[in-house]
Short mmCIF file of C-alpha atoms and ligand atoms in Angstrom, two decimals:
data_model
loop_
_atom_site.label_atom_id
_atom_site.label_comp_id
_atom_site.label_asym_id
_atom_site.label_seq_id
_atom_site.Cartn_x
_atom_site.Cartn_y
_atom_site.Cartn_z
CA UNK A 1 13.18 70.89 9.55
CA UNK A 2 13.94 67.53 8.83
CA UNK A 3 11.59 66.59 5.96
CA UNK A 4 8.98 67.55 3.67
CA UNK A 5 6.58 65.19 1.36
CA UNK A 6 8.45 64.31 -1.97
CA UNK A 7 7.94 67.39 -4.44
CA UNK A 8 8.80 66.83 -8.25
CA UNK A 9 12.13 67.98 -7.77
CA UNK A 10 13.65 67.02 -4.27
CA UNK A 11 12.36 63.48 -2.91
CA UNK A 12 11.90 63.88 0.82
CA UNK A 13 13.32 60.87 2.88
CA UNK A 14 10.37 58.50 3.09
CA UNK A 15 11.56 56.61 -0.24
CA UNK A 16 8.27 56.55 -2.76
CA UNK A 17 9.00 54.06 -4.95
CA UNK A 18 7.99 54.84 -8.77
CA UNK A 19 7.31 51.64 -10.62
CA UNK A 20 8.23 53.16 -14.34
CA UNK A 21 11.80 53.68 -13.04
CA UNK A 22 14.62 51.71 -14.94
CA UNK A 23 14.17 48.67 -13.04
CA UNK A 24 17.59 46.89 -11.18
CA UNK A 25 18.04 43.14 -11.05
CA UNK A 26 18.49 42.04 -7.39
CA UNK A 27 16.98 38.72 -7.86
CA UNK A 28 20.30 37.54 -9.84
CA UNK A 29 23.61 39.17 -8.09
CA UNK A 30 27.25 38.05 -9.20
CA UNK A 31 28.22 34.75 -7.50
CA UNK A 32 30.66 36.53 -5.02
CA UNK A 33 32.18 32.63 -3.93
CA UNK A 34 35.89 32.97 -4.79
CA UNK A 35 35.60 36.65 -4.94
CA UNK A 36 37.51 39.11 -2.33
CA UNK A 37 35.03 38.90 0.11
CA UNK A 38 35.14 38.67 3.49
CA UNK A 39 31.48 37.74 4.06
CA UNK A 40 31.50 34.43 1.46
CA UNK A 41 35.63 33.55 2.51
CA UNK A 42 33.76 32.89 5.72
CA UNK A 43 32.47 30.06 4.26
CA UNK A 44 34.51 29.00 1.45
CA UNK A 45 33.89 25.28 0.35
CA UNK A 46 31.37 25.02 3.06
CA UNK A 47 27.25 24.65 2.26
CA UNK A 48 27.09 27.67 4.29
CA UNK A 49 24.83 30.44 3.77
CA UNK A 50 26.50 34.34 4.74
CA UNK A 51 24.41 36.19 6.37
CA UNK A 52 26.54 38.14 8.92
CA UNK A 53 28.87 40.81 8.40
CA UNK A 54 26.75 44.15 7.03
CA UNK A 55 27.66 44.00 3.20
CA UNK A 56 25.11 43.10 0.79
CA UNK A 57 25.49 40.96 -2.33
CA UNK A 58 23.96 43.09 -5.17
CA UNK A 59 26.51 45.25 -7.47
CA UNK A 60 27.47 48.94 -7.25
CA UNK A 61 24.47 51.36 -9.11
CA UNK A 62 25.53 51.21 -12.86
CA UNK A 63 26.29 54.94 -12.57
CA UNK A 64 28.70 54.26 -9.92
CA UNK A 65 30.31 51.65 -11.99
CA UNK A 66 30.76 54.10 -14.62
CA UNK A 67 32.18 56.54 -12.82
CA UNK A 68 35.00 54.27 -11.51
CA UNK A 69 35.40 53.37 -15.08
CA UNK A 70 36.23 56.77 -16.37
CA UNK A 71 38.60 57.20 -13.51
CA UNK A 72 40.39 54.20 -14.06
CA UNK A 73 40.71 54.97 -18.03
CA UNK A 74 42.25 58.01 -16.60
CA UNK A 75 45.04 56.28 -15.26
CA UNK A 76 46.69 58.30 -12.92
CA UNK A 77 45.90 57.14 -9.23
CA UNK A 78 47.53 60.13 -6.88
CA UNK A 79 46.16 61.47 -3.99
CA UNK A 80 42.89 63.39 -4.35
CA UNK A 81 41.63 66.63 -2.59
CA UNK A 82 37.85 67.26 -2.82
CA UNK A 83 36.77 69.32 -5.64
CA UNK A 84 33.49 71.02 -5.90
CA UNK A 85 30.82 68.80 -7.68
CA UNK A 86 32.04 65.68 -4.63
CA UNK A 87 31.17 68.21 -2.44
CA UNK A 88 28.22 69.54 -4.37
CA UNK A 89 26.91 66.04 -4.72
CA UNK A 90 26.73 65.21 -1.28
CA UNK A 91 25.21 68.07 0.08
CA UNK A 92 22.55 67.98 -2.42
CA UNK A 93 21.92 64.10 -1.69
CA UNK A 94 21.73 65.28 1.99
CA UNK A 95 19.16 68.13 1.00
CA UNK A 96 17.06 65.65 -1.24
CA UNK A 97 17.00 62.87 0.97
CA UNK A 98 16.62 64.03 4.61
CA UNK A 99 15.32 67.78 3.71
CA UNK A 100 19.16 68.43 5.56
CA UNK A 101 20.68 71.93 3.99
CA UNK A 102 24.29 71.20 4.74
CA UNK A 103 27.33 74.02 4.07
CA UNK A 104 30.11 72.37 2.07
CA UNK A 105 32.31 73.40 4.35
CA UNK A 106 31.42 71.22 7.59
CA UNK A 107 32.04 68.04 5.48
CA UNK A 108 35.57 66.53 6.45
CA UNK A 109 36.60 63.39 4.01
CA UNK A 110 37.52 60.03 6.01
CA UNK A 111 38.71 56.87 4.77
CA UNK A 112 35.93 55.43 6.89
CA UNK A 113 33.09 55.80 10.16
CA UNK A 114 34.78 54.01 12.65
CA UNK A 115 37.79 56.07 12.40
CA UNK A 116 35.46 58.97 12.95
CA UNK A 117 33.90 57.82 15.82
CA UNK A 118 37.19 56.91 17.11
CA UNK A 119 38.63 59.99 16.60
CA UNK A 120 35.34 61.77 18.44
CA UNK A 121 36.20 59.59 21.64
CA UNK A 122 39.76 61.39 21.29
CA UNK A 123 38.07 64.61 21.58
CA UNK A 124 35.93 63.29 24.90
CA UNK A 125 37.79 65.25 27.62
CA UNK A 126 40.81 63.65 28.65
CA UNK A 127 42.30 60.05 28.97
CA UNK A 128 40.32 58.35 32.20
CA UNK A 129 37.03 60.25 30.90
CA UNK A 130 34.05 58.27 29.74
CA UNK A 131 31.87 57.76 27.11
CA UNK A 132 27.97 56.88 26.55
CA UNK A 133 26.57 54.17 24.38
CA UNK A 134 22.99 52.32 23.80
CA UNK A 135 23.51 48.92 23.98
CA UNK A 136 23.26 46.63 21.50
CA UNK A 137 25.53 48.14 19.18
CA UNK A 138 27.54 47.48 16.44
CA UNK A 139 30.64 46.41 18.37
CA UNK A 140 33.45 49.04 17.21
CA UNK A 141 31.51 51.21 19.24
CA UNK A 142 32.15 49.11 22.82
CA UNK A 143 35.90 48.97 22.10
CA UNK A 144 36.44 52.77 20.73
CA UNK A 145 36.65 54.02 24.30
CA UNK A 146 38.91 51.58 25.13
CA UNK A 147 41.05 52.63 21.73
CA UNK A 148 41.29 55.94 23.09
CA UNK A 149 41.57 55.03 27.18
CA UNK A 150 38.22 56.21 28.03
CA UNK A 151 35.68 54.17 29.70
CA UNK A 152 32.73 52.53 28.20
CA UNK A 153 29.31 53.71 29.72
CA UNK A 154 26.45 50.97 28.23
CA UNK A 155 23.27 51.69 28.61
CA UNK A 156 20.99 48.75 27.90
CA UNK A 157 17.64 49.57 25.26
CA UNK A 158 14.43 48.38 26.40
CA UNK A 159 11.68 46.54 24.52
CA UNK A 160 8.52 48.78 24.35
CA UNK A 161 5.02 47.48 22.91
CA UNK A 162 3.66 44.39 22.40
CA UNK A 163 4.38 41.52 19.57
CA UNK A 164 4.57 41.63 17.04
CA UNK A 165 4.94 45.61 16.61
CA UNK A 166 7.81 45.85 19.40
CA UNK A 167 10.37 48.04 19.51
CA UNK A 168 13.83 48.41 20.93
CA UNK A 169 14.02 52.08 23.15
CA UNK A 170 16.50 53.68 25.11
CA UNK A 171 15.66 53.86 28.75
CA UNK A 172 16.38 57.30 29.18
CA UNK A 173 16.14 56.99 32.83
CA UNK A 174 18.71 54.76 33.22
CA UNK A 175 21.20 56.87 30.38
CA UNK A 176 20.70 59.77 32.26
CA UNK A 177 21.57 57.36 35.76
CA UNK A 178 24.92 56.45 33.94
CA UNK A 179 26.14 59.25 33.02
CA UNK A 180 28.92 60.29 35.12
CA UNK A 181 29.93 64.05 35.38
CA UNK A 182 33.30 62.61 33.48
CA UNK A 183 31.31 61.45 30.64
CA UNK A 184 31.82 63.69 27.59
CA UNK A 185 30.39 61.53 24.70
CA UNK A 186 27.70 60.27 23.50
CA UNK A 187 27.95 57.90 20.22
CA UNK A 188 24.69 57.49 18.81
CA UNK A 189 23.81 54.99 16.00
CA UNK A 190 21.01 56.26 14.23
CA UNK A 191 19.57 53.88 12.16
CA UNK A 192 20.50 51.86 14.77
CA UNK A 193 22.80 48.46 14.20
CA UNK A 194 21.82 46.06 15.21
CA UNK A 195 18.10 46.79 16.12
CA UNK A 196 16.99 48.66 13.31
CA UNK A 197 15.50 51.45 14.80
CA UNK A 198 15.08 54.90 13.23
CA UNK A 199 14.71 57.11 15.96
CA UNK A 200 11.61 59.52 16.28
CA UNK A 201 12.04 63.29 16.20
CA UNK A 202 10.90 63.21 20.20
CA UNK A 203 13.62 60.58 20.85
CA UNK A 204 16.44 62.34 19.39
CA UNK A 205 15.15 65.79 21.33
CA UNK A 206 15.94 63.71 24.78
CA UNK A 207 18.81 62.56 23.98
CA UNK A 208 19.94 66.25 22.52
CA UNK A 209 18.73 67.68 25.77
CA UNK A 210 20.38 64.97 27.84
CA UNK A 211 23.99 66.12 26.27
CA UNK A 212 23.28 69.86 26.55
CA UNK A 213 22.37 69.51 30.45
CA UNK A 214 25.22 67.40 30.77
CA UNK A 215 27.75 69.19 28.51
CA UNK A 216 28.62 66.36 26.26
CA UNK A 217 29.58 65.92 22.71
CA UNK A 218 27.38 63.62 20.80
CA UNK A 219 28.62 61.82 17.97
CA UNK A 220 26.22 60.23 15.40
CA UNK A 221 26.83 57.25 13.52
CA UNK A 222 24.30 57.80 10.53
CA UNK A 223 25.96 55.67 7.94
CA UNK A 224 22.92 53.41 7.49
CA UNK A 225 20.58 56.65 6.51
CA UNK A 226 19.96 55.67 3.02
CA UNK A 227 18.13 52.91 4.09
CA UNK A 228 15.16 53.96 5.54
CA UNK A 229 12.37 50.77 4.96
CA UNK A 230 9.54 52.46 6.85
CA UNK A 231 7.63 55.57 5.30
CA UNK A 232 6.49 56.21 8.92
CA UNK A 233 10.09 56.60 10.22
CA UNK A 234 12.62 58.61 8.08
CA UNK A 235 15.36 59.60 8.71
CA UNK A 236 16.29 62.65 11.00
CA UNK A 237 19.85 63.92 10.77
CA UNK A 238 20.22 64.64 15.16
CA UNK A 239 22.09 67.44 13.84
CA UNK A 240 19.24 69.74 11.81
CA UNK A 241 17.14 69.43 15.21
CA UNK A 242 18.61 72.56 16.72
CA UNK A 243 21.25 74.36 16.58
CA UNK A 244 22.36 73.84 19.77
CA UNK A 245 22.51 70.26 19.89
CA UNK A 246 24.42 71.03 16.22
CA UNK A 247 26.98 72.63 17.34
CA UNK A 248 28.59 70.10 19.75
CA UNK A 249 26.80 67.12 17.36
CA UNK A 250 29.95 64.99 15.01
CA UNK A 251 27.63 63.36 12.24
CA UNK A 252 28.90 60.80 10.33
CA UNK A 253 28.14 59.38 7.27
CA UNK A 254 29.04 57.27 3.99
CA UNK A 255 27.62 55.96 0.66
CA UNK A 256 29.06 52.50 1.80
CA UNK A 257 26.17 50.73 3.27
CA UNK A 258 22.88 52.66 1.06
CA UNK A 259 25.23 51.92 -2.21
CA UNK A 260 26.99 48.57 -1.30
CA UNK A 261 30.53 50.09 -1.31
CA UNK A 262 32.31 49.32 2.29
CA UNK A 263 35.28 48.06 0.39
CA UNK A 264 36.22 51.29 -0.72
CA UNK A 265 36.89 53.24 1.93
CA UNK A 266 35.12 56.54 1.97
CA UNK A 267 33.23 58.28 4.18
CA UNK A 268 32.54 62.07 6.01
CA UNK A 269 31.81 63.76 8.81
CA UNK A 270 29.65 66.94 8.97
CA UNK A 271 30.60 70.00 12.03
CA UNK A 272 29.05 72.68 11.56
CA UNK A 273 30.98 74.07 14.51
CA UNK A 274 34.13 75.49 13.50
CA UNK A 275 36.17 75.26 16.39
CA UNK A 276 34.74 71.61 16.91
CA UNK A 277 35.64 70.95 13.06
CA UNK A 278 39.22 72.42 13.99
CA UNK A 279 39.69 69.74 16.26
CA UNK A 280 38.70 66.85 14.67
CA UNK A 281 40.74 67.72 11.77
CA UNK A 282 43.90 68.18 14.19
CA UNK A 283 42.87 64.71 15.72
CA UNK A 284 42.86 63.35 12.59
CA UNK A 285 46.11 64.56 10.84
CA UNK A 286 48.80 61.95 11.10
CA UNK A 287 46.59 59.22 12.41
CA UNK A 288 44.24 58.54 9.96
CA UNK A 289 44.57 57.72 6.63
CA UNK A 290 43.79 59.19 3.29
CA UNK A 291 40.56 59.16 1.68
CA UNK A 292 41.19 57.32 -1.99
CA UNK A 293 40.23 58.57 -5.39
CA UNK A 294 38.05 55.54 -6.36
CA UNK A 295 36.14 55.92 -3.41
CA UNK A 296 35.58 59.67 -3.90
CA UNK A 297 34.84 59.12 -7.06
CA UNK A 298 32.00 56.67 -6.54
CA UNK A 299 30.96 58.70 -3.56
CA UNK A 300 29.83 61.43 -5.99
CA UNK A 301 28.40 59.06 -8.11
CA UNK A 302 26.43 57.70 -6.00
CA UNK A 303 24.84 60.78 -3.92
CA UNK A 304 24.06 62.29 -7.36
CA UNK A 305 23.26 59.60 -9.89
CA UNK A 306 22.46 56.16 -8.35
CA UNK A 307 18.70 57.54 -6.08
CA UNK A 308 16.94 55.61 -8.55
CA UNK A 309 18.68 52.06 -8.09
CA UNK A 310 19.06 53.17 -3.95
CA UNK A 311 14.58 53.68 -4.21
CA UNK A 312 14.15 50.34 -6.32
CA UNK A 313 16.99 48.42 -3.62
CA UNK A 314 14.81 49.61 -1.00
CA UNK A 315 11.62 48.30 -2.21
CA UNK A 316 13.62 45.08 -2.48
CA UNK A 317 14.55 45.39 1.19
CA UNK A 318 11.59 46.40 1.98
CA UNK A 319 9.91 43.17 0.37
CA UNK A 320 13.23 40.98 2.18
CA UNK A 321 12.35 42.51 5.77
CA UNK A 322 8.48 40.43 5.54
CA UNK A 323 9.97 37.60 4.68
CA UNK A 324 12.21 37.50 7.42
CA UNK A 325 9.50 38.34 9.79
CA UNK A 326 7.29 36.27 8.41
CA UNK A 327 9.64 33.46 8.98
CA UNK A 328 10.89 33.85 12.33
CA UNK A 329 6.92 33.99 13.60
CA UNK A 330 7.33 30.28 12.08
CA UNK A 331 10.42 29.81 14.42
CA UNK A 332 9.74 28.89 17.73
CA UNK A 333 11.80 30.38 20.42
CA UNK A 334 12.64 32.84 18.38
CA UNK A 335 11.63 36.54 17.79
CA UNK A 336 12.59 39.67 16.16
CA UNK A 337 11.09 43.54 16.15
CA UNK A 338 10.26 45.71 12.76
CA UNK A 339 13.04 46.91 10.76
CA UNK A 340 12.32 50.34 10.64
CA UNK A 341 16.13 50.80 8.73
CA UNK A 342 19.22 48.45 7.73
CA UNK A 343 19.14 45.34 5.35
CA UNK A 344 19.29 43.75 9.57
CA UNK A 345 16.97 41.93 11.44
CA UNK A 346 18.04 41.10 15.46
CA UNK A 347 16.78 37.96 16.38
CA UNK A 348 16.09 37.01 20.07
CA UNK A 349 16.81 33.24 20.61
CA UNK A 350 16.72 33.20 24.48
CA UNK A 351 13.90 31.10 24.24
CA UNK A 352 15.44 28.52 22.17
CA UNK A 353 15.57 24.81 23.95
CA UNK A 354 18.83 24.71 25.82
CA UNK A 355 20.74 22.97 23.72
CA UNK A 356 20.42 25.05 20.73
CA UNK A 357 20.89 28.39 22.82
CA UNK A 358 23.99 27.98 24.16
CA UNK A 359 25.55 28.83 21.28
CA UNK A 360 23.16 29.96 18.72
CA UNK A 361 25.71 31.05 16.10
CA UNK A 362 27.46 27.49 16.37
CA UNK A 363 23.88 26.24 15.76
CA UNK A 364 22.72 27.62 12.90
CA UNK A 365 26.13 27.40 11.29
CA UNK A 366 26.01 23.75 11.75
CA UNK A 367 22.84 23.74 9.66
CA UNK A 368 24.28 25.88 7.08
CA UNK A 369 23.53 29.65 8.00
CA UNK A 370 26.14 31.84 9.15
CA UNK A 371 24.82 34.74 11.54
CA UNK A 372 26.31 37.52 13.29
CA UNK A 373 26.74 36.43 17.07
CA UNK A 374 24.62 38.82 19.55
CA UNK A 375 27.58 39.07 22.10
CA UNK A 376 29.97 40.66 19.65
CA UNK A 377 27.18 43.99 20.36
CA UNK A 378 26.82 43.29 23.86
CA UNK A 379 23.70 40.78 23.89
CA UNK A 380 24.31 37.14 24.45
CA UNK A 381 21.72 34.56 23.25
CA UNK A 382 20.84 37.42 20.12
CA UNK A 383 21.98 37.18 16.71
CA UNK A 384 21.95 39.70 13.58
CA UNK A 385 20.94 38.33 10.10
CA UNK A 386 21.63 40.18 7.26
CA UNK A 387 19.22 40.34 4.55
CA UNK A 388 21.04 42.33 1.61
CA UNK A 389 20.91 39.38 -0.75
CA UNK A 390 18.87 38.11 -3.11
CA UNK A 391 15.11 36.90 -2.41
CA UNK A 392 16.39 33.33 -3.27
CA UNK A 393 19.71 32.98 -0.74
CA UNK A 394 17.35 34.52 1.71
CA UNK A 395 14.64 32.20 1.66
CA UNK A 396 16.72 29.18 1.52
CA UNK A 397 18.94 30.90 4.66
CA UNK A 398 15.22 30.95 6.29
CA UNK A 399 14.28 27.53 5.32
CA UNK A 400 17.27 25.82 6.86
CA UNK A 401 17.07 27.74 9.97
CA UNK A 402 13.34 27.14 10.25
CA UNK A 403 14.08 23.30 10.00
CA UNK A 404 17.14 23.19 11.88
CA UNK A 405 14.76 24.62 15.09
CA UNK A 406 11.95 21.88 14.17
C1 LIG B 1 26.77 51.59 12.49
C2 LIG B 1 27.99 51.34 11.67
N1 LIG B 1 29.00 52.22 11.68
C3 LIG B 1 30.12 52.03 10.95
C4 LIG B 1 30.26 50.92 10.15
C5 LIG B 1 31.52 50.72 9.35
O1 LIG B 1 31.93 51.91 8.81
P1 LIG B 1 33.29 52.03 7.97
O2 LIG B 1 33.43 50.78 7.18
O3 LIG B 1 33.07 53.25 7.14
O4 LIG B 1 34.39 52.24 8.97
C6 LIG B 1 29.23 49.97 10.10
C7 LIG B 1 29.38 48.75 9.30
O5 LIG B 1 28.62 47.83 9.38
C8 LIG B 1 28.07 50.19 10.87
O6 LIG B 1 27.04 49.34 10.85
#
């Protein structure tokens, strides 16, 4: 039972947004040139508008700040081991948001998802064996296989519908076509990166069936959960489907993208499975890293304290999304789909003259926007905007890319 309507106490996961909530300033974020990022370094001393790697420019929630604040007046920065009201606080953010009733026990604390979907390849048969993806993806997911010597087994989403309400879908028929006898794994993003998609209840069914026939593991990337746009589409955790596809299901998940905190470093996985659980821990032990204080710290923060600011940054995403489509239906030779989930939009710009599509990223960068380039996920002549910024950086990122087409 993935999710009920919003009752007084426990807000289901299609976000209602309550206009006499403390109201968050996203219109005005720090200036983050000269700062530690990654995203604006990019472009340092450069007219250049960031709008690739997934980070967004607004602040941590206030009472995420806070929390780090009262940790760091604490001084003492050792190692951490969960205590009770972390653990607490995520499942009841799980319970609240996605109607998921989680036992604290199947939560193991990484320093971050890709390790975790690394370490799930480890546990995909043996070295030689494969492992399933739908393609485009965020592109840690094409080289994890490798990572672990397993082999990559893409299967290519299809466009369903017409424009403008098009949608990117996996082809089951061809996944299930793929799929070798020697494939254990299936890694799953759901929301997906880079297409946005939150996938229906029916969709995640199939592809739970698909690894029970088949006797796969599935692991789910679900780090971009928080973000549901859509009321139609929330979020399903693959995991409270059915038990069975739970018990050989790896779910992961982190406050980093829904709370703007990727540069700290924390993260979990949910098994409910014991034996499963057993392994990943073993995998895990002398490979991967610590999880840190600060980022456990804001982690509880966050799941607890900061759903107002995460319902108000939604309706601000929500608002961004439009514009973007909006604009790109003024852009020809280029198109995009609904963003069901994600602060990304996945622009097509195959039909972009010849000149300007041979390298799209070297294009728009020329005229002063700096996108994610579509091959990086496995789709050449596609490129991923990112649209966690404020209104005004986004509509000038728009403008110059509408008039660097015309
Ligand atoms: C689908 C997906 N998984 C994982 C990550 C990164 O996770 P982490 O920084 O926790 O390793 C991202 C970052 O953009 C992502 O989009």
């Amino acid at each position: 039972m993935p999710c009920q309507m919003p009752t007084e106490q426990s807000q289901s996961c299609a976000p209602a947004y309550n206009p006499q909530m403390t109201s968050y300033d996203f219109d005005s974020p720090p200036d983050r040139r000269n700062s530690h990022s990654v995203k604006w370094q990019r472009v340092a001393g450069r007219d250049v508008l960031p709008m690739w790697v997934a980070d967004m420019d607004f602040a941590a929630p206030p009472a995420v700040l806070a929390a780090m604040r009262q940790e760091l007046e604490h001084g003492v920065m050792g190692y951490p081991a969960p205590w009770p009201s972390l653990l607490d606080a995520v499942v009841g953010g799980l319970q609240r948001d996605h109607g998921w009733r989680i036992d604290p026990d199947w939560i193991v604390l990484l320093p971050g998802v890709v390790s975790g979907f690394n370490l799930a390849c480890l546990l995909a048969g043996s070295p030689g064996d494969a492992v399933a993806t739908l393609t485009p993806v965020y592109p840690p997911f094409l080289s994890a296989p490798d990572n672990t010597r397993r082999q990559l087994i893409r299967s290519d989403m299809v466009l369903e519908g017409s424009a403008p309400a098009q949608r990117w879908v996996c082809n089951f028929d061809d996944l299930a076509a793929r799929c070798t006898p020697e494939t254990r794994l299936l890694i799953l993003c759901n929301p997906h990166n880079p297409v946005g998609r939150s996938y229906s209840r029916e969709e995640l069914l199939r592809l739970g069936a698909l690894a029970i026939e088949r006797d796969m593991l599935i692991c789910s990337d679900e780090i971009h959960c928080g973000l549901v746009l859509n009321p139609d589409t929330p979020h399903i955790p693959l995991a409270s489907l059915d038990d069975d596809i739970a018990r050989r299901t790896i779910t992961l998940m982190a406050p980093s993208k829904t709370w703007n905190i990727p540069g700290l470093s924390s993260a979990f996985a949910i098994i409910s499975d014991a034996k499963l659980r057993r392994r990943f821990e073993r995998a895990a032990d002398g490979l991967i890293p610590h999880t840190n204080v600060m980022g456990l710290v804001a982690t509880e923060a966050a799941y607890r304290d900061a759903n107002e600011w995460r319902l108000a940054l939604i309706e601000y995403l929500r608002a961004n999304a439009q514009h973007v489509a909006q604009a790109v239906s003024a852009m020809p030779g280029v198109c995009t789909t609904p963003v069901d989930a994600t602060y990304l939009a996945w622009l097509d710009c195959r039909e972009l003259a010849q000149e300007k599509k041979e390298n799209p990223v070297a294009f728009f960068e020329a005229h002063g926007v700096l996108l994610s380039d579509g091959r990086e996920f496995g789709a050449p002549g596609f490129l991923r905007l990112n649209f966690g910024c404020s209104r005004s950086t986004l509509d000038e990122a728009l403008k110059r890319m509408r008039q660097a087409i015309a």
